């Protein structure tokens, strides 16, 4: 490929819409452009990287016996209604109607369609297990598209789905994916940690995320350096150093707290620390209303609450709260709560003595309240997020917090979708059972951006060889003089199987060097006056800057060997 005929519009300035490093660099280096918020045009460089990521993924999915299919993006509304996700996705789902007025959706994921496929084709235990996958565009109207392709509204995902007859079979399919994912991310050159993640509704089921530690990430990880414990903060457990705080309140009484709602406001108004305040959050499940209590110095972990309740959970609306408690959010509390509302509490609440709760009356709180004495608590459990200062549940060492980018997610679904959509198989005795499923995703552009976040330096991107748009760039610093030599070099690199681009532009050497560093090709071969005086060219490695000067006639073979050596580093082991 000749650069002069190649669409790679590099920019000198950072694009103004980009706050995240990888976004800035990938736009500046000409990998993609924004079409509108959260929607991107991939230019040749970007598309080449995505294709390389896709190829690694395909090889590793094929290796575990997965079969590639292609589901449509345009999907019938009724299948989403059948599983309740037409509502559950809310505004995240792009919806439309066809000319007959039928509800349609642009698929944000494909559990429903894959389950329907299984229903039609996997009828007997003899048809199982199976793994199907695709690399397909997903559509999600993300509330905050961010970081360029890290969180977009249209994005390519590899999603696979496993179908098993037994729970042991699901364990096996899950383990196969775990291994495939490690190989994929190793081969793509990423550094990552595998953390336990929220498994949502399915009690015993397992879920792990593949996380690339990075300040650009939106996820928070909790790590223990001593024993290797790693979890998403949503589900992480910690040993707490909670202690109780002495209370200034002698007896239980109502106090007027006009317009004082949040923990900070209440603490300031009553001149107490947050440890004395009990927050009450009212949530709804499809069947009931629950008040979850946490001490004022901690935050509720929604996924822990969801797991504890075993049902889908959402915050109650202001109207629902007013209706049940007779008071607005901010003033509700567990004392004299409506009897149909179950009250559960985080472990921290047990330590509060003569604390403060909402008064179930506008502008009112109650002070001097003790859980278990002044109001009932049906269960105490871990419902709070871990925080700085908590220790590892396994080994007691201090926990560390880090931001990270989620590049992949593996998930034991169980039978939720097969039951909802009627995907049953018959066992050897002719009895029917729901197919046991898993689902597994990787965001291709997130892999690309995560690599940029990991390895970029002050000059630009540094690609791992395996996903670089080209393995090498040939810089011809004086096309008038060395054009013929460079052309020969380029041809022989091609013959030797090195993927190279030839920067033959009639522009200054400085710009060529700058662009090469910005775009981040792993290898750079320079044909210029200085070396050619001795009949030599320079080969340099972008990662660590090591370089070699070699006679021009040995240059192609020397670079090919170096590339080959490096390829082995990323090769499937
Ligand atoms: P997040 O919590 O970051 O929104 P998610 O839990 O919604 O991710 P999944 O539905 O599990 O993600 O999707 C599988 C994979 O698809 C993710 O691990 C991620 O790599 C990728 N992905 C998800 N949402 C986006 C997006 N908006 N843009 C780009 N990639 C995405
Ligand atoms: Mg999401």
PDB file of C-alpha atoms in Angstrom, residues 15 59 139 152 186-187 209 288 299 304 340 381 386 401 423 432 440 482 492 514 524 534 543 545:
ATOM      1  CA  UNK A  15     -10.301  16.872  18.044  1.00  0.00           C
ATOM      2  CA  UNK A  59      -9.673 -18.354  15.292  1.00  0.00           C
ATOM      3  CA  UNK A 139     -27.352  -0.734  18.770  1.00  0.00           C
ATOM      4  CA  UNK A 152     -20.687   4.075  21.296  1.00  0.00           C
ATOM      5  CA  UNK A 186      -3.253 -12.384  25.173  1.00  0.00           C
ATOM      6  CA  UNK A 187      -2.942 -12.567  21.433  1.00  0.00           C
ATOM      7  CA  UNK A 209     -15.502  -9.590  33.273  1.00  0.00           C
ATOM      8  CA  UNK A 288     -43.388  -6.067  46.297  1.00  0.00           C
ATOM      9  CA  UNK A 299     -23.560   3.425  49.509  1.00  0.00           C
ATOM     10  CA  UNK A 304     -26.144  -7.012  45.951  1.00  0.00           C
ATOM     11  CA  UNK A 340     -46.449  -4.545  53.608  1.00  0.00           C
ATOM     12  CA  UNK A 381     -26.884  -8.667  54.990  1.00  0.00           C
ATOM     13  CA  UNK A 386     -16.894  -1.647  49.593  1.00  0.00           C
ATOM     14  CA  UNK A 401      -9.267   0.417  43.790  1.00  0.00           C
ATOM     15  CA  UNK A 423     -36.676 -23.559  24.107  1.00  0.00           C
ATOM     16  CA  UNK A 432     -38.795 -31.977  28.508  1.00  0.00           C
ATOM     17  CA  UNK A 440     -20.409 -14.225  26.195  1.00  0.00           C
ATOM     18  CA  UNK A 482      15.509   6.797  -3.463  1.00  0.00           C
ATOM     19  CA  UNK A 492      10.572  -7.755  -1.329  1.00  0.00           C
ATOM     20  CA  UNK A 514       5.611  12.382  13.104  1.00  0.00           C
ATOM     21  CA  UNK A 524       9.749   1.617  10.821  1.00  0.00           C
ATOM     22  CA  UNK A 534      26.999   4.209   3.703  1.00  0.00           C
ATOM     23  CA  UNK A 543       7.784   0.062  21.306  1.00  0.00           C
ATOM     24  CA  UNK A 545      12.967   2.478  20.192  1.00  0.00           C
TER      25      UNK A 545
END
